[in-house]
PDB file of C-alpha atoms in Angstrom:
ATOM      1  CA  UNK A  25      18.748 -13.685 -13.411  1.00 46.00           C
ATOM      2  CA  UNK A  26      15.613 -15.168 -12.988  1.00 56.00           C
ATOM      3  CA  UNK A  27      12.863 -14.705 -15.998  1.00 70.00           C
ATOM      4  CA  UNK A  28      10.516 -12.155 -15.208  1.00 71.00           C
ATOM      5  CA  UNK A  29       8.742  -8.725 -16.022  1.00 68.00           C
ATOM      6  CA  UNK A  30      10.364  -5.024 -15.859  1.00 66.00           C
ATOM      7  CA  UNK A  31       8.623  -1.722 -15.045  1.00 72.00           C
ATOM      8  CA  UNK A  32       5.432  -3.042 -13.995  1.00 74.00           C
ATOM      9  CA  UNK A  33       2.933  -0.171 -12.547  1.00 73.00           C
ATOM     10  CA  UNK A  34       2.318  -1.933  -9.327  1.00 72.00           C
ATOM     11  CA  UNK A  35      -0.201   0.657  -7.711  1.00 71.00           C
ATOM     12  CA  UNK A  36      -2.584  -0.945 -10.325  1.00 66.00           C
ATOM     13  CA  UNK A  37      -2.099  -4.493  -8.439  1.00 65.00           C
ATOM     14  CA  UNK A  38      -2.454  -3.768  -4.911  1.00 72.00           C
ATOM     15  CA  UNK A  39      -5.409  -2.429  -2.658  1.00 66.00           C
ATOM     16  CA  UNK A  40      -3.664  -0.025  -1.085  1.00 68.00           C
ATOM     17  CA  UNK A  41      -4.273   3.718  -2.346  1.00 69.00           C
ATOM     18  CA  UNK A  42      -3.012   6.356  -0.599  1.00 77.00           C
ATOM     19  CA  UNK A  43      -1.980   6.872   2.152  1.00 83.00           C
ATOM     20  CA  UNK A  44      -1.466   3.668   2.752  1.00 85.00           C
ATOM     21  CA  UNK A  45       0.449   2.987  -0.969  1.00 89.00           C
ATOM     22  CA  UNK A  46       3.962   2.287   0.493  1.00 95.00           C
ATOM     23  CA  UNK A  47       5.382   1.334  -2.797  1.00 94.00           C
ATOM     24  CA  UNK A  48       6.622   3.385  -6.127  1.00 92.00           C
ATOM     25  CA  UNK A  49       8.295   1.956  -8.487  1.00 92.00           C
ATOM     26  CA  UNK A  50       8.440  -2.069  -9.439  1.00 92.00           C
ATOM     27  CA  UNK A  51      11.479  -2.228 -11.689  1.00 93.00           C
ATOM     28  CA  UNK A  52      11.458  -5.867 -11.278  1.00 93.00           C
ATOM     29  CA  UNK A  53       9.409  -8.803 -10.431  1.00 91.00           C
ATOM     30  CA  UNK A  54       9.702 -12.823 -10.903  1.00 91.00           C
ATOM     31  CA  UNK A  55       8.115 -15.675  -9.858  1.00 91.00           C
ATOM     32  CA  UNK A  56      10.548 -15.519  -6.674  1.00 95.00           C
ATOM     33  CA  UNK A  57      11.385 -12.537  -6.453  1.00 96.00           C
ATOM     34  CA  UNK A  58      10.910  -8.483  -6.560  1.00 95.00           C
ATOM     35  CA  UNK A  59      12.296  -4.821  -6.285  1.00 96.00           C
ATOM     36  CA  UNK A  60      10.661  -2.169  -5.415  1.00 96.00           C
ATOM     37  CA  UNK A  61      11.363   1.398  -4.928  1.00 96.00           C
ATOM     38  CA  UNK A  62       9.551   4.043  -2.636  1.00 97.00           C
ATOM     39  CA  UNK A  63      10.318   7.544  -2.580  1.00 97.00           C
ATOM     40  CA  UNK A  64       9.176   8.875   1.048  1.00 98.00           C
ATOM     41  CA  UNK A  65       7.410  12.506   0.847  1.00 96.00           C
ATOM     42  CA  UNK A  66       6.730  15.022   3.855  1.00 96.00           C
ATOM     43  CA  UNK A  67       2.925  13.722   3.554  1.00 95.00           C
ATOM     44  CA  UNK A  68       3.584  10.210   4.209  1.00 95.00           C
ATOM     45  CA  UNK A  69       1.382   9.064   7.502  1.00 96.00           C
ATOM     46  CA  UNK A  70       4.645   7.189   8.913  1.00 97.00           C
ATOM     47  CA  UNK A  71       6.663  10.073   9.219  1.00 98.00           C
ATOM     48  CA  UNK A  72       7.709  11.582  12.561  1.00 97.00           C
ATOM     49  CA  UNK A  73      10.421  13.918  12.877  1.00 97.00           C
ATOM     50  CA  UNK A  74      11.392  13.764   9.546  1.00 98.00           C
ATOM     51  CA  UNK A  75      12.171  10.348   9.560  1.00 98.00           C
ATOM     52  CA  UNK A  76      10.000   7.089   8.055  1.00 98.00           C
ATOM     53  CA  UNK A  77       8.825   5.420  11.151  1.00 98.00           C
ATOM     54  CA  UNK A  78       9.443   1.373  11.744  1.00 98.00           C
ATOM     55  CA  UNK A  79       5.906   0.516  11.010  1.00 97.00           C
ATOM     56  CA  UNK A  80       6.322   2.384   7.598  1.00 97.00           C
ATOM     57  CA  UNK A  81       9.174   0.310   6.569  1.00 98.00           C
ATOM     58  CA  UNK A  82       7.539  -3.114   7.913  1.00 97.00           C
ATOM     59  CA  UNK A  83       4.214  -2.103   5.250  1.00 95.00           C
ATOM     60  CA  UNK A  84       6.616  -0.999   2.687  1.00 97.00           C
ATOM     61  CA  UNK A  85       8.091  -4.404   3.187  1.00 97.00           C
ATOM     62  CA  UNK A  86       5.015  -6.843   3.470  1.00 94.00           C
ATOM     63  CA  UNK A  87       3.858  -4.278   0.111  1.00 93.00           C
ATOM     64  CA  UNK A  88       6.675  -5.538  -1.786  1.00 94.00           C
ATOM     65  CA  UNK A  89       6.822  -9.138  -0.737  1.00 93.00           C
ATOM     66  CA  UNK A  90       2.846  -9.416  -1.674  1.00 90.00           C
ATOM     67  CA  UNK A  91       3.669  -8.842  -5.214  1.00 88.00           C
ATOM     68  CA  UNK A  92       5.780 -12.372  -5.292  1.00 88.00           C
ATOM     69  CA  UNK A  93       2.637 -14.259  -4.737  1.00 88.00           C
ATOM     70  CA  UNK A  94       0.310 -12.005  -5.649  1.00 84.00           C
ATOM     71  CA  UNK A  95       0.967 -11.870  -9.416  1.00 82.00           C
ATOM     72  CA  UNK A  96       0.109 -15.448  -9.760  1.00 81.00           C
ATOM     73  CA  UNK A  97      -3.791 -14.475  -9.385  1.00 79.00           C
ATOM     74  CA  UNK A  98      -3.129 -11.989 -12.444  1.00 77.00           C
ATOM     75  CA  UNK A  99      -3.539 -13.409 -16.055  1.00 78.00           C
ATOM     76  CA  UNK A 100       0.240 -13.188 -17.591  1.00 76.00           C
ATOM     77  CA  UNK A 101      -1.119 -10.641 -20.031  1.00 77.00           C
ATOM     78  CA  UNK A 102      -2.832  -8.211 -17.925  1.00 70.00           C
ATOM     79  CA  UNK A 103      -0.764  -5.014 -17.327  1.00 69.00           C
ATOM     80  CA  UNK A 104      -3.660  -2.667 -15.764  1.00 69.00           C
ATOM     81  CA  UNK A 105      -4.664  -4.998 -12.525  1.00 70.00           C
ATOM     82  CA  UNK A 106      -7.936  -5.586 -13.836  1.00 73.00           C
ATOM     83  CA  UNK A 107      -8.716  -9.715 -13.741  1.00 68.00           C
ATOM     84  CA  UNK A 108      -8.627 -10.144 -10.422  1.00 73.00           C
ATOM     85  CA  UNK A 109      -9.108  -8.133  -7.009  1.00 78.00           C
ATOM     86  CA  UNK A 110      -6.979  -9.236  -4.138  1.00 82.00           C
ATOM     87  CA  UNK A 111      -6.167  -8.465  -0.658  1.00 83.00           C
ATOM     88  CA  UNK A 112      -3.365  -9.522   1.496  1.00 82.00           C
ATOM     89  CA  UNK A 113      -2.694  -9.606   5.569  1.00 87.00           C
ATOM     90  CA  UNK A 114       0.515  -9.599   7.730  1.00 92.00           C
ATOM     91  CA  UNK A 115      -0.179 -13.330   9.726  1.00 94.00           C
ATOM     92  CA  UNK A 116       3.123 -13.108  11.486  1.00 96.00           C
ATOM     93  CA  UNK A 117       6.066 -11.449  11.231  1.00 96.00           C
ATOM     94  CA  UNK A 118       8.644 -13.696  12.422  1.00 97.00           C
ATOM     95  CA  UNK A 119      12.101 -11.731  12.250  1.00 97.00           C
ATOM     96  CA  UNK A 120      12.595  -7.495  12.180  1.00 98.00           C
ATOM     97  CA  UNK A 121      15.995  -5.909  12.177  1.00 98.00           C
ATOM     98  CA  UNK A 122      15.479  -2.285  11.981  1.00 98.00           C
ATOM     99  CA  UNK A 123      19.486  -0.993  11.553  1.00 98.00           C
ATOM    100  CA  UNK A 124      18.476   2.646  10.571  1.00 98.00           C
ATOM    101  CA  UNK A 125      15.621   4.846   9.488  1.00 98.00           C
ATOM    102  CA  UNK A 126      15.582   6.639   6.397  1.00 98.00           C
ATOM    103  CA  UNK A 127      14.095  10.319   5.982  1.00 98.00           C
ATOM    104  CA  UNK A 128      11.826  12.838   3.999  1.00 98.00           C
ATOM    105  CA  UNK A 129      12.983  12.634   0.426  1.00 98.00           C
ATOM    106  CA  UNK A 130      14.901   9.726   0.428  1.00 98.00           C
ATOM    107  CA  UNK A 131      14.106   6.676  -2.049  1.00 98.00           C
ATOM    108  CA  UNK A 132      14.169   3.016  -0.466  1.00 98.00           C
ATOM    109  CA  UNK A 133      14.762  -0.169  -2.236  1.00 98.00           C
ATOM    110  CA  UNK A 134      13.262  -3.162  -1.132  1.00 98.00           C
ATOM    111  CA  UNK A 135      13.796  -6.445  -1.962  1.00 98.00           C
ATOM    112  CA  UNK A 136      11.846  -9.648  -1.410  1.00 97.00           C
ATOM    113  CA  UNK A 137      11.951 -13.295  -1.907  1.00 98.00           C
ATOM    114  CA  UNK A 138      10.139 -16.067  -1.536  1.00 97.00           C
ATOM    115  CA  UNK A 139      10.852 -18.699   1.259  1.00 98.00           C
ATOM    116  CA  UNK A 140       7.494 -21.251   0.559  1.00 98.00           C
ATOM    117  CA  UNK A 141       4.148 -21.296  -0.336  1.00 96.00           C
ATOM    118  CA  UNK A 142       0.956 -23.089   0.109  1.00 97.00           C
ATOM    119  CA  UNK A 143      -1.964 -22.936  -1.530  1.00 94.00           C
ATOM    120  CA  UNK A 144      -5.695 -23.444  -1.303  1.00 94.00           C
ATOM    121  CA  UNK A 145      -8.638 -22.147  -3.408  1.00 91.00           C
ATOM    122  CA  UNK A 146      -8.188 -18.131  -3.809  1.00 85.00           C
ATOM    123  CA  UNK A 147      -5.986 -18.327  -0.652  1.00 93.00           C
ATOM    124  CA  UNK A 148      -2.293 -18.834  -0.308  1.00 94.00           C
ATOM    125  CA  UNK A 149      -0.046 -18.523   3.321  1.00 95.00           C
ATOM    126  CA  UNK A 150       3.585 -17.607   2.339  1.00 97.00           C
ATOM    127  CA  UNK A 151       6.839 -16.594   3.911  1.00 98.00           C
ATOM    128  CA  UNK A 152       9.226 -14.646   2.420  1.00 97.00           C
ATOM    129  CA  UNK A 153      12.532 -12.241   3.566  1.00 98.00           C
ATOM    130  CA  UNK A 154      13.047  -8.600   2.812  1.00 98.00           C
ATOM    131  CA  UNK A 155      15.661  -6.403   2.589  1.00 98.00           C
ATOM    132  CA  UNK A 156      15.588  -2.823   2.504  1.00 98.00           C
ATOM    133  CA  UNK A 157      18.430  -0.292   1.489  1.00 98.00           C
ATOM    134  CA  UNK A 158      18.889   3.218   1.074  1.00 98.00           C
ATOM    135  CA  UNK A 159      21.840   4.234  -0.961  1.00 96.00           C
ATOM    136  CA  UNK A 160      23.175   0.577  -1.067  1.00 95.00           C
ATOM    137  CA  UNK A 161      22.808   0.641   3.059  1.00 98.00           C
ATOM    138  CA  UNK A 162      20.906  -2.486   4.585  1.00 98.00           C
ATOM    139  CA  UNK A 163      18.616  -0.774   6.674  1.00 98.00           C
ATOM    140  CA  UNK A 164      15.684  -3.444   7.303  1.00 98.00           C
ATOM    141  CA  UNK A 165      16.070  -7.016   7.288  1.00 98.00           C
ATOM    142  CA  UNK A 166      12.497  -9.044   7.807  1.00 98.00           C
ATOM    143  CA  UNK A 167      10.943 -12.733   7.081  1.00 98.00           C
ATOM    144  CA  UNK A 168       7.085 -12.506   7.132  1.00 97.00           C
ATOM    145  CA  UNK A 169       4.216 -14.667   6.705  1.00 97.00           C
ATOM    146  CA  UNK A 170       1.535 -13.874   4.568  1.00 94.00           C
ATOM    147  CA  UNK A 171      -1.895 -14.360   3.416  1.00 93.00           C
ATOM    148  CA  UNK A 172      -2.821 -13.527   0.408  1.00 89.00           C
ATOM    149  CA  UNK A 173      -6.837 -14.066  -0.704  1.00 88.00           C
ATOM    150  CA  UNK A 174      -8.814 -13.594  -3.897  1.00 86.00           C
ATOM    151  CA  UNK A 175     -12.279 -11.482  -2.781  1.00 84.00           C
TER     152      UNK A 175
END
């Protein structure tokens, strides 16, 4: 396995904050890679029916595959999210296989890689696939492009 850090609090990295905080858990994350976990609750704005709606599980995705390049803006040290402020944009999303939708009180696992990078000062385009399971069931597959941009 690749070297990288376990358990990291990731709602102290991203901008989202809730509702919008599509992401639980990080139980891993390397320079190429990440898992994440998010529990979906009867309050979440991408539920309909009782299920978790496609556009939840797309922003649950691009959530987890920010992290990859994301963490590079963070000193190696910093735990809490506090040297840097970032914020990130879908710029394409060039594949979406949607196989099933999970529901109210289920836990997804995503994970990410990434494809390539490019970077230029405080900005950096990336693509990278996801995959999404619930109980060890594929349920999303996606490649995205990204930007991610120091404010």
């Amino acid at each position: 396995m690749e070297e990288g850090r376990y358990k990291i609090d990731i709602k102290k990295f991203l901008p989202h904050r809730p509702p919008m905080l599509l992401v639980s858990n990080m139980p891993f994350i390397g320079p190429e890679s990440v898992i994440t976990e998010f529990h979906i609750t009867s309050d979440c704005i991408f539920i309909d029916n009782n299920y978790f709606v496609e556009a939840g599980l797309i922003e649950n995705a691009a959530q987890t595959c920010s992290a990859i390049v994301g963490q590079s803006y963070f000193d190696k040290e910093d735990l809490e999210g506090t040297s840097n402020k970032l914020v990130g944009y879908i710029s394409a999303i060039k594949k979406v296989e949607i196989y099933g939708l999970p529901k109210v009180n289920d836990t997804i696992v995503t994970k990410a890689k990434l494809i390539s990078r490019y970077d230029t000062e405080g900005l950096s385009i990336c693509t990278m696939s996801s995959s999404t399971f619930r109980n060890d069931d594929l349920i999303v597959d996606c490649t995205l492009n990204c930007l991610i941009q120091e404010v």
